Coordinates of C-alpha atoms in Angstrom, one line a residue:
M1 CA 18.3 -5.4 5.6
G2 CA 20.8 -8.2 5.1
R3 CA 24.4 -8.7 4.4
G4 CA 26.5 -9.6 1.4
E5 CA 27.7 -8.1 -1.9
V6 CA 25.6 -6.5 -4.6
D7 CA 24.4 -9.1 -7.1
E8 CA 26.7 -8.9 -10.0
T9 CA 23.8 -9.2 -12.4
V10 CA 22.7 -5.9 -11.1
M11 CA 26.2 -4.4 -11.0
R12 CA 27.0 -5.5 -14.6
R13 CA 25.6 -2.9 -16.9
P14 CA 24.3 -4.1 -20.3
N15 CA 25.5 -2.5 -23.4
R16 CA 24.6 1.1 -23.2
P17 CA 22.4 2.5 -26.0
A18 CA 24.0 5.3 -28.0
S19 CA 23.6 8.6 -26.3
R20 CA 21.8 11.4 -28.1
S21 CA 23.2 14.8 -28.7
V22 CA 22.2 17.7 -30.8
A23 CA 23.9 20.5 -32.7
P24 CA 25.9 23.1 -30.8
C25 CA 23.7 25.2 -28.6
N26 CA 23.0 28.9 -29.1
I27 CA 23.1 30.7 -25.8
R28 CA 22.8 34.4 -26.4
T29 CA 24.2 35.7 -23.1
R30 CA 27.8 35.7 -22.2
Q31 CA 29.3 35.1 -18.8
P32 CA 28.5 37.9 -16.3
G33 CA 30.9 40.8 -16.3
R34 CA 32.8 39.8 -19.4
R35 CA 30.9 41.5 -22.2
R36 CA 32.7 44.8 -22.1
A37 CA 36.2 43.3 -21.6
E38 CA 35.7 40.9 -24.5
S39 CA 34.5 43.6 -26.8
Q40 CA 37.5 45.7 -26.0
Q41 CA 40.0 42.8 -26.5
S42 CA 38.5 41.3 -29.6
P43 CA 40.1 42.4 -32.9
L44 CA 36.8 41.8 -34.7
T45 CA 34.4 44.6 -35.3
T46 CA 31.2 44.6 -37.4
P47 CA 32.4 45.3 -41.0
P48 CA 30.9 48.4 -42.6
I49 CA 28.7 47.8 -45.5
T50 CA 31.3 49.3 -47.9
T51 CA 33.9 46.6 -47.1
P52 CA 35.1 44.9 -50.3
P53 CA 33.7 41.4 -50.9
M54 CA 37.2 39.8 -50.5
Q55 CA 37.8 41.5 -47.1
R56 CA 34.3 40.5 -46.0
R57 CA 35.0 36.9 -46.8
Q58 CA 38.3 37.0 -44.9
L59 CA 36.6 38.6 -41.9
L60 CA 33.9 36.0 -42.0
Q61 CA 36.5 33.2 -42.0
T62 CA 38.3 34.8 -39.1
L63 CA 35.0 35.2 -37.2
L64 CA 34.1 31.5 -37.7
A65 CA 37.5 30.4 -36.6
T66 CA 37.3 32.4 -33.3
A67 CA 33.6 32.3 -32.7
S68 CA 34.0 30.3 -29.5
V69 CA 35.9 33.1 -27.7
G70 CA 34.0 34.2 -24.6
I71 CA 31.2 31.7 -25.0
P72 CA 30.5 29.4 -22.0
S73 CA 32.1 26.0 -22.3
I74 CA 28.8 24.2 -22.9
C75 CA 28.5 25.9 -26.2
R76 CA 32.0 25.6 -27.6
G77 CA 31.0 22.7 -29.8
T78 CA 29.2 19.9 -28.0
A79 CA 32.0 17.3 -28.3
A80 CA 33.8 18.3 -25.1
S81 CA 30.7 19.3 -23.1
V82 CA 28.8 16.1 -24.0
A83 CA 31.9 14.1 -23.1
D84 CA 31.8 15.8 -19.6
L85 CA 28.2 15.0 -19.2
Q86 CA 28.6 11.4 -20.4
A87 CA 31.5 10.9 -18.0
L88 CA 29.2 12.0 -15.1
A89 CA 26.5 9.6 -16.2
D90 CA 29.0 6.8 -16.5
Q91 CA 30.4 7.5 -13.1
A92 CA 26.9 7.4 -11.6
G93 CA 25.7 4.4 -13.6
S94 CA 28.7 2.2 -12.6
S95 CA 28.4 3.1 -8.9
G96 CA 25.7 0.5 -8.1
A97 CA 23.5 3.3 -6.6
F98 CA 20.8 2.8 -9.3
P99 CA 19.1 -0.2 -11.0
G100 CA 18.6 2.0 -14.1
F101 CA 18.0 5.6 -15.1
Q102 CA 17.4 8.1 -17.9
I103 CA 18.7 11.6 -18.1
A104 CA 18.1 14.4 -20.6
V105 CA 19.9 17.8 -20.6
L106 CA 18.9 21.0 -22.2
A107 CA 21.2 24.0 -22.9
G108 CA 20.4 27.1 -25.0
R109 CA 16.7 26.1 -24.5
R110 CA 17.3 23.0 -26.7
L111 CA 18.0 19.3 -26.0
L112 CA 21.7 19.0 -25.8
W113 CA 22.3 15.3 -24.7
S114 CA 20.4 12.4 -23.3
T115 CA 21.2 8.8 -22.3
A116 CA 19.9 5.7 -20.5
Q117 CA 21.8 3.4 -18.3
G118 CA 21.4 0.2 -16.3
L119 CA 18.4 -2.1 -16.1
A120 CA 14.6 -1.6 -16.6
D121 CA 14.1 -4.9 -14.7
A122 CA 16.7 -6.6 -12.7
S123 CA 14.7 -9.9 -12.5
T124 CA 14.9 -10.4 -16.3
G125 CA 18.0 -8.4 -17.1
Q126 CA 16.0 -6.1 -19.4
A127 CA 18.1 -3.1 -20.3
A128 CA 16.9 0.5 -19.8
T129 CA 16.6 2.5 -23.0
E130 CA 15.6 6.0 -23.8
D131 CA 12.2 4.7 -24.7
T132 CA 11.6 3.0 -21.3
G133 CA 8.7 4.5 -19.3
Y134 CA 9.2 5.4 -15.6
Y135 CA 6.7 6.3 -13.0
I136 CA 7.1 10.0 -12.2
A137 CA 5.2 10.3 -8.9
S138 CA 4.7 13.9 -7.8
T139 CA 6.2 15.3 -10.9
T140 CA 2.6 14.7 -12.2
K141 CA 1.6 17.9 -10.3
C142 CA 3.2 20.2 -12.9
F143 CA 1.1 18.5 -15.6
T144 CA -2.1 19.0 -13.6
A145 CA -1.3 22.6 -12.9
L146 CA -0.5 23.3 -16.6
A147 CA -3.8 21.8 -17.7
A148 CA -5.6 24.1 -15.3
A149 CA -3.5 27.1 -16.5
Q150 CA -4.5 26.3 -20.1
R151 CA -8.2 26.3 -19.3
A152 CA -7.9 29.4 -17.2
A153 CA -6.2 31.3 -20.0
R154 CA -9.2 30.6 -22.2
G155 CA -11.6 31.7 -19.6
E156 CA -13.0 28.2 -19.0
L157 CA -11.7 28.0 -15.4
D158 CA -11.5 30.8 -12.8
M159 CA -8.5 30.5 -10.6
Q160 CA -10.1 32.7 -8.0
A161 CA -13.3 30.6 -7.8
T162 CA -13.8 29.2 -4.4
L163 CA -14.1 25.6 -3.2
A164 CA -17.7 26.1 -2.2
R165 CA -18.5 27.4 -5.6
L166 CA -16.6 24.8 -7.6
L167 CA -17.9 21.8 -5.6
P168 CA -21.2 23.0 -4.1
Q169 CA -22.5 19.4 -3.7
A170 CA -20.0 18.8 -0.8
A171 CA -21.1 19.2 2.8
W172 CA -18.1 21.2 3.9
R173 CA -17.3 21.7 7.6
P174 CA -18.2 25.3 8.5
S175 CA -14.8 25.7 10.2
L176 CA -13.1 25.0 6.9
Q177 CA -14.6 28.1 5.3
A178 CA -14.7 26.6 1.9
E179 CA -16.1 29.9 0.6
R180 CA -12.7 31.4 1.1
I181 CA -10.5 28.7 -0.4
T182 CA -9.6 29.4 -4.1
L183 CA -8.5 27.1 -6.9
R184 CA -5.2 29.0 -7.0
E185 CA -4.7 28.2 -3.4
L186 CA -5.4 24.5 -4.0
L187 CA -2.7 24.4 -6.7
T188 CA -0.1 26.4 -4.7
H189 CA -0.5 24.4 -1.4
T190 CA -1.8 27.5 0.5
H191 CA -5.4 26.2 1.0
G192 CA -5.2 25.9 4.8
I193 CA -6.6 22.3 4.8
D194 CA -5.2 19.7 7.2
A195 CA -4.2 17.0 4.7
D196 CA -3.9 14.4 7.5
S197 CA -7.4 15.0 8.8
V198 CA -9.0 12.8 6.2
P199 CA -7.2 9.4 5.8
A200 CA -9.6 8.5 3.0
Q201 CA -7.5 10.8 0.7
L202 CA -4.9 8.0 0.7
R203 CA -7.3 5.9 -1.5
V204 CA -6.4 8.2 -4.4
N205 CA -2.7 7.5 -4.6
F206 CA -2.4 4.3 -2.5
S207 CA -5.1 1.7 -2.6
G208 CA -7.0 3.2 -5.6
V209 CA -10.3 1.7 -4.2
Y210 CA -13.2 4.2 -4.3
R211 CA -16.3 4.2 -6.4
D212 CA -16.3 7.7 -7.9
N213 CA -15.7 11.4 -7.2
A214 CA -18.9 11.7 -5.2
E215 CA -17.8 9.0 -2.7
L216 CA -14.3 10.5 -2.4
L217 CA -15.7 14.1 -2.0
G218 CA -18.0 12.9 0.8
W219 CA -14.9 12.0 2.8
L220 CA -12.7 15.0 1.8
A221 CA -15.4 17.4 2.8
Q222 CA -14.9 16.4 6.4
A223 CA -11.4 17.8 6.4
T224 CA -10.5 20.3 9.1
P225 CA -8.5 23.5 9.0
A226 CA -4.7 23.3 9.2
S227 CA -3.1 24.6 12.4
G228 CA -0.8 26.8 10.4
G229 CA -3.6 28.5 8.4
K230 CA -2.9 29.4 4.8
T231 CA 0.9 29.2 4.9
F232 CA 2.6 27.1 2.3
D233 CA 2.2 23.4 3.3
Y234 CA 3.0 20.8 0.6
S235 CA 0.7 17.9 0.3
N236 CA -1.5 16.0 -2.2
M237 CA -4.8 17.3 -0.8
G238 CA -5.0 20.5 -2.9
Y239 CA -4.4 18.7 -6.1
D240 CA -6.9 16.0 -5.4
L241 CA -9.6 18.6 -4.7
A242 CA -8.5 20.8 -7.7
A243 CA -8.8 17.8 -10.0
M244 CA -12.4 17.2 -8.9
A245 CA -13.1 21.0 -9.3
M246 CA -11.7 20.8 -12.9
A247 CA -13.7 17.7 -13.7
P248 CA -16.4 16.9 -11.1
V249 CA -18.1 14.0 -12.8
G250 CA -15.7 11.1 -13.7
R251 CA -12.6 9.7 -11.9
D252 CA -10.6 10.0 -15.1
G253 CA -11.7 13.6 -15.8
W254 CA -8.3 15.1 -14.8
K255 CA -6.5 12.6 -17.0
L256 CA -8.6 13.5 -20.0
Q257 CA -7.8 17.2 -19.4
V258 CA -4.1 16.6 -19.0
Q259 CA -4.2 14.6 -22.2
R260 CA -6.0 17.3 -24.1
E261 CA -4.3 20.4 -22.7
V262 CA -0.7 19.1 -22.3
L263 CA 0.2 15.8 -23.8
D264 CA -1.4 16.3 -27.2
P265 CA -0.3 19.9 -27.8
L266 CA 3.3 19.0 -26.8
T267 CA 3.2 15.7 -28.6
L268 CA 4.3 13.7 -25.6
K269 CA 3.7 10.3 -27.0
R270 CA 5.4 8.3 -24.2
T271 CA 3.7 10.0 -21.3
S272 CA 0.4 8.9 -20.0
P273 CA -1.8 9.0 -16.8
W274 CA -3.1 5.6 -17.8
R275 CA -0.7 2.7 -17.3
S276 CA -3.1 0.5 -19.3
K277 CA -2.5 2.6 -22.4
L278 CA 1.2 2.0 -22.4
D279 CA 3.0 -1.2 -23.5
A280 CA 3.8 -3.0 -20.2
K281 CA 7.0 -4.4 -21.8
T282 CA 8.4 -0.8 -22.1
L283 CA 7.8 0.2 -18.5
A284 CA 10.6 0.1 -15.9
A285 CA 9.8 -2.2 -12.9
P286 CA 10.1 -0.5 -9.5
H287 CA 13.1 -1.8 -7.4
A288 CA 14.0 -1.9 -3.8
D289 CA 17.5 -2.3 -2.3
S290 CA 18.3 -5.7 -0.8
P291 CA 21.4 -7.5 0.6
Q292 CA 21.8 -9.2 -2.8
G293 CA 21.4 -5.9 -4.8
W294 CA 18.5 -4.2 -6.5
R295 CA 15.4 -6.4 -6.3
A296 CA 12.5 -5.9 -8.8
L297 CA 9.1 -5.4 -7.2
S298 CA 5.7 -6.2 -8.5
A299 CA 3.9 -3.2 -10.2
N300 CA 2.6 -0.9 -7.5
K301 CA 0.8 1.6 -9.8
Q302 CA -2.2 0.9 -11.9
D303 CA -4.9 3.1 -13.5
S304 CA -6.9 3.1 -10.3
N305 CA -4.3 4.5 -8.0
M306 CA -2.8 7.1 -10.3
G307 CA -4.0 10.5 -9.2
P308 CA -3.6 14.2 -10.1
A309 CA -0.9 14.7 -7.4
G310 CA 1.0 11.6 -8.5
G311 CA 0.0 9.4 -11.3
M312 CA 1.8 9.3 -14.6
F313 CA 4.5 7.4 -16.6
A314 CA 6.9 9.3 -18.8
T315 CA 10.3 9.3 -20.4
A316 CA 13.1 11.8 -19.7
G317 CA 12.9 12.7 -23.4
D318 CA 9.2 13.7 -23.0
L319 CA 9.9 15.7 -19.8
A320 CA 12.7 17.5 -21.8
R321 CA 10.1 18.7 -24.3
L322 CA 8.0 20.1 -21.5
I323 CA 11.1 21.9 -20.2
Q324 CA 11.9 23.2 -23.6
V325 CA 8.5 24.8 -24.2
L326 CA 8.6 26.4 -20.7
L327 CA 12.1 27.8 -21.4
D328 CA 11.4 29.0 -25.0
G329 CA 8.4 31.2 -24.4
G330 CA 5.8 28.6 -25.2
R331 CA 7.3 27.6 -28.6
L332 CA 8.0 24.0 -29.6
D333 CA 8.9 22.5 -33.0
G334 CA 8.6 25.9 -34.6
R335 CA 5.1 26.7 -33.4
S336 CA 3.5 28.4 -30.4
V337 CA 1.8 25.9 -28.1
L338 CA 1.6 27.8 -24.8
S339 CA 0.5 31.4 -24.5
R340 CA 2.0 34.1 -22.3
E341 CA -1.1 33.9 -20.1
V342 CA -0.4 30.2 -19.5
L343 CA 3.4 30.7 -18.9
D344 CA 3.2 33.6 -16.4
P345 CA 1.8 31.7 -13.4
M346 CA 3.9 28.6 -14.2
L347 CA 7.2 30.5 -14.2
N348 CA 6.6 33.3 -11.7
L349 CA 6.3 33.5 -8.0
Q350 CA 2.8 32.8 -6.6
V351 CA 3.5 32.2 -2.9
V352 CA 6.5 32.3 -0.6
Q353 CA 8.1 29.4 1.2
N354 CA 11.4 29.1 3.1
R355 CA 12.9 25.7 3.5
K356 CA 16.0 23.7 2.4
V357 CA 15.3 20.4 0.7
L358 CA 17.9 18.1 -0.8
G359 CA 20.4 21.0 -1.3
Y360 CA 17.8 23.4 -2.8
Q361 CA 17.1 26.6 -0.8
R362 CA 13.5 27.0 -1.7
F363 CA 12.1 30.5 -1.5
G364 CA 8.8 30.3 -3.4
H365 CA 6.3 28.3 -5.4
S366 CA 4.8 29.0 -8.8
L367 CA 1.9 27.1 -10.3
G368 CA 3.3 23.6 -10.2
F369 CA 7.0 24.2 -9.4
D370 CA 9.1 24.9 -6.4
M371 CA 11.3 28.0 -6.8
A372 CA 14.8 27.7 -5.3
R373 CA 18.5 28.6 -5.6
L374 CA 21.2 26.1 -6.7
H375 CA 24.8 27.0 -7.3
G376 CA 23.9 30.7 -7.0
Q377 CA 21.2 30.5 -9.7
E378 CA 17.4 30.5 -9.6
I379 CA 15.9 27.1 -10.5
L380 CA 12.4 25.7 -10.8
T381 CA 12.0 22.1 -9.7
R382 CA 9.3 19.4 -9.5
L383 CA 10.5 16.3 -7.8
G384 CA 8.7 13.0 -7.1
S385 CA 9.2 9.7 -5.4
F386 CA 7.3 6.5 -4.6
R387 CA 8.5 3.1 -3.7
G388 CA 10.9 2.0 -6.4
A389 CA 10.8 5.3 -8.3
S390 CA 12.3 8.8 -8.2
S391 CA 11.8 11.6 -10.6
H392 CA 13.2 15.1 -11.2
L393 CA 12.3 17.9 -13.6
S394 CA 14.1 21.2 -13.3
F395 CA 15.2 24.3 -15.3
M396 CA 17.1 27.5 -14.9
P397 CA 15.1 30.1 -17.0
A398 CA 17.8 32.8 -17.1
Q399 CA 20.5 30.4 -18.3
G400 CA 18.3 28.4 -20.6
L401 CA 19.3 25.2 -18.9
G402 CA 17.2 22.2 -17.8
V403 CA 17.5 18.6 -16.7
A404 CA 15.0 15.7 -16.6
F405 CA 16.0 12.5 -14.7
L406 CA 14.1 9.3 -13.9
T407 CA 15.1 6.2 -12.0
N408 CA 13.4 2.9 -11.0
G409 CA 15.1 2.8 -7.6
D410 CA 14.0 3.9 -4.2
A411 CA 15.7 6.0 -1.4
V412 CA 19.4 5.4 -2.3
A413 CA 18.8 5.9 -6.1
G414 CA 16.8 9.1 -5.4
M415 CA 19.6 10.4 -3.2
A416 CA 22.3 9.5 -5.7
G417 CA 20.2 10.9 -8.5
E418 CA 20.1 14.3 -6.9
Q419 CA 23.9 14.3 -6.6
L420 CA 24.2 13.5 -10.3
L421 CA 21.7 16.3 -11.3
Q422 CA 23.3 18.9 -9.2
S423 CA 26.7 17.9 -10.6
V424 CA 25.3 18.2 -14.1
Y425 CA 24.2 21.8 -13.4
R426 CA 27.6 22.6 -12.1
C427 CA 29.1 21.2 -15.3
L428 CA 26.7 23.2 -17.4
L429 CA 27.6 26.4 -15.5
G430 CA 31.2 25.9 -16.6
E431 CA 32.8 23.9 -13.7
P432 CA 33.3 20.4 -15.1
A433 CA 36.2 19.6 -12.6
A434 CA 34.1 20.7 -9.6
A435 CA 31.2 18.8 -11.0
R436 CA 33.2 15.5 -11.0
Q437 CA 34.4 16.1 -7.5
M438 CA 30.9 17.0 -6.3
L439 CA 29.5 13.8 -7.8
S440 CA 32.3 11.6 -6.3
E441 CA 31.6 13.0 -2.8
G442 CA 27.8 12.7 -3.2
L443 CA 27.9 9.1 -4.5
K444 CA 30.2 8.2 -1.6
Q445 CA 27.6 9.4 0.9
A446 CA 24.8 7.6 -1.0
L447 CA 26.7 4.3 -1.1
Q448 CA 27.5 4.6 2.6
V449 CA 23.8 4.7 3.3
Q450 CA 23.3 1.8 0.9
S451 CA 25.9 -0.2 2.7
R452 CA 24.3 0.4 6.1
M453 CA 20.9 -0.6 4.7
R454 CA 22.3 -3.8 3.1
T455 CA 24.2 -4.9 6.2
A456 CA 21.5 -4.1 8.8
P457 CA 20.1 -7.0 10.7
P458 CA 17.3 -8.8 8.8
P459 CA 13.7 -8.6 10.1
A460 CA 12.9 -11.2 12.8
P461 CA 11.6 -14.4 11.3
A462 CA 7.9 -15.3 11.9
S463 CA 9.0 -18.0 14.3
D464 CA 10.2 -15.3 16.7
W465 CA 7.1 -13.1 16.5
P466 CA 5.0 -12.5 19.7
L467 CA 2.0 -13.6 17.6
P468 CA 2.1 -16.3 14.9
P469 CA 1.1 -15.4 11.4
A470 CA -2.1 -17.5 11.7
A471 CA -3.3 -15.1 14.5
L472 CA -2.9 -12.2 12.1
V473 CA -4.2 -13.3 8.8
G474 CA -7.7 -12.1 7.7
R475 CA -9.5 -9.1 6.4
Y476 CA -9.6 -5.7 8.2
S477 CA -11.9 -2.8 7.3
D478 CA -12.4 0.9 8.1
A479 CA -14.9 3.3 6.6
Q480 CA -12.2 5.7 5.4
L481 CA -9.3 3.4 4.5
G482 CA -11.4 0.5 3.1
E483 CA -10.4 -3.1 3.2
L484 CA -6.9 -4.5 4.0
D485 CA -6.0 -8.2 3.7
L486 CA -3.2 -9.9 5.6
V487 CA -2.2 -13.1 3.8
W488 CA 0.5 -15.6 4.8
T489 CA 2.3 -17.0 1.8
G490 CA 4.3 -19.6 3.7
Q491 CA 7.3 -17.3 3.7
A492 CA 6.0 -13.9 4.5
L493 CA 3.0 -12.0 5.8
R494 CA 1.7 -9.8 3.0
A495 CA -0.3 -6.6 3.5
R496 CA -2.6 -6.1 0.5
W497 CA -4.4 -2.9 0.3
G498 CA -6.1 -2.4 -3.1
V499 CA -3.4 -2.2 -5.7
L500 CA -0.6 -2.2 -3.1
D501 CA 1.1 -5.3 -1.8
S502 CA 4.0 -5.3 0.7
E503 CA 5.6 -7.5 3.3
L504 CA 4.7 -6.9 6.9
T505 CA 7.7 -7.2 9.1
L506 CA 8.0 -7.0 12.9
R507 CA 9.3 -3.7 14.2
F508 CA 8.6 -3.4 18.0
P509 CA 7.6 -6.8 19.5
E510 CA 6.9 -5.4 22.9
K511 CA 4.4 -2.9 21.4
L512 CA 2.9 -5.4 18.9
Q513 CA 3.9 -3.1 16.1
W514 CA 4.7 -4.3 12.6
R515 CA 6.0 -2.2 9.7
V516 CA 4.8 -2.0 6.1
D517 CA 6.3 -0.1 3.2
W518 CA 3.9 0.6 0.3
S519 CA 5.2 4.0 -0.8
G520 CA 8.9 4.2 0.0
R521 CA 8.1 5.6 3.5
G522 CA 7.4 2.8 5.9
I523 CA 4.6 3.1 8.4
L524 CA 3.9 1.4 11.7
V525 CA 0.9 -0.9 12.0
D526 CA -0.4 -1.6 15.6
V527 CA -2.0 -4.9 16.2
L528 CA -5.1 -4.6 18.5
S529 CA -6.3 -7.4 20.7
D530 CA -9.1 -8.1 23.3
S531 CA -8.7 -9.1 26.9
R532 CA -8.2 -12.7 25.9
G533 CA -5.4 -11.9 23.6
R534 CA -7.3 -12.4 20.3
V535 CA -6.5 -10.0 17.5
T536 CA -9.4 -7.7 16.9
G537 CA -8.0 -5.1 14.5
L538 CA -5.2 -3.0 13.2
K539 CA -4.3 0.7 13.6
M540 CA -2.6 2.8 10.9
F541 CA -2.8 6.4 9.7
G542 CA -4.6 7.0 13.0
Q543 CA -7.5 4.8 12.0
E544 CA -8.6 1.5 13.5
L545 CA -9.4 -1.3 11.0
Q546 CA -11.7 -3.9 12.5
R547 CA -11.1 -7.5 11.8
Q548 CA -13.9 -8.9 9.5
L549 CA -12.8 -12.4 8.8
P550 CA -11.1 -14.8 11.3
P551 CA -8.1 -16.9 10.4
S552 CA -9.1 -19.7 8.0
A553 CA -7.6 -21.8 5.3
D554 CA -8.9 -19.2 2.8
A555 CA -6.4 -16.8 4.2
I556 CA -3.4 -19.0 3.3
D557 CA -1.9 -18.1 -0.1
P558 CA 0.7 -20.5 -1.5
A559 CA 2.4 -17.7 -3.4
P560 CA 2.5 -13.9 -3.3
G561 CA 0.6 -12.1 -6.0
P562 CA -1.3 -8.9 -6.8
A563 CA -4.1 -7.9 -4.5
S564 CA -7.5 -9.3 -5.6
A565 CA -9.0 -5.8 -5.3
G566 CA -6.2 -4.3 -7.4
T567 CA -8.4 -2.7 -10.1
R568 CA -11.6 -2.1 -8.2
G569 CA -13.1 1.4 -8.4

């Protein structure tokens, strides 16, 4: 990436909307090890029923005056605690590590505070508000899992039903043993299917181009067993198959079920698996880092490439409502919306894992959530990322704490966001000074990464390429991946794959390898040629795409724009 300072239009924060806070929380448990000592030291005892009225009034006044003794700092009136949280948000928001973000914090199983900072769109200067919708990527998985749990609790869906039974129309490979893979295993990443063995799966969350479930299932049925067997192995494959098992007929079947089973009962009005059903003006634009600061990207998510493993827009406020109902025994707004049968698999260990990710020591997985330890406490998390977006939903059931966070920035914003959230938890656990120090150190590391990215040498100009752009433009096709167009705009070579549109930059000239970034994780694209040096195809994701159209004037595009096939399928 290039050199230079951050664009001041990105660094300059617009007037921040008023933060929201609620009445003081009501945590019932005291700090560990203090209950007996406090009861011995306190001069207050429960007055006997025979106490005269005047004395009872005096005791009540004394009780109210000293009620905060022994209660964690987050509950001693929200003024100080909210100020601590706001200070953390302000510190993060002014750092330049984000284009914009939302955060919502729960304590005592209730919303305590929320705020929005920065920009929804750096290209227009539109401010982020608490009503701005953000893409939540893989945080979608907990919604899909919850919809399945709702139906299973009513006896409409059997979690032990096998893949062969649920999708009998598929011609599964015998080696896969589809008759031994259950729906529960699909939703807990223990299905034993090699997610990389069928590149066509990428159509669901990348290009978005496939006709219907039958076409997609025809490819997915060719998957092979994973080398590690049925050990925990996180991927999108299980959720893509589970969604078809839940709704075999239409592409939008899983979306309808999430709407009916989760969004409607929880009244999540600003959350949707359909981008088209939301007001585009309220959605945050994805952003990538650049030498000039945060740069807004064109929309990279439409209805067609929003899948059950990653495919929803939401607000932090709506995510906070989901956290609240999970923390509060299925109750929300004074009514029961989730049964114990639904909550049990969502909150309790289903399978074991052992890995450290972003500071979380993960030890298990429930239905839809990673189970981990953070600051010595058990925490359930569901994170997500895509190019220009990072999301985080987490909660500590024993403490009644939870955090939802959304940003419209890519790698650096996601890294800095995790530092903010983990600092917030430290503050909620009674260590505000340590939280501030932790955030300062974490932001320093994120900004160092940002600085290296912004001052890295720029990509080689097309004039220095081993092949001119005219030799590369055209249409390329593969049975599994579909069609990919390379288009020269006069300034850049664009790789357009269904909904996705990204610049192709030279990476290794001696190997004829270019790089494209559609998802936030760049991939290498090999250029294939014949004995005469003519380009015949491309290779990516292990597949060879054959060139279908030679270079022509039709392949020259005067200005970049969305892919022509953006809404097909």
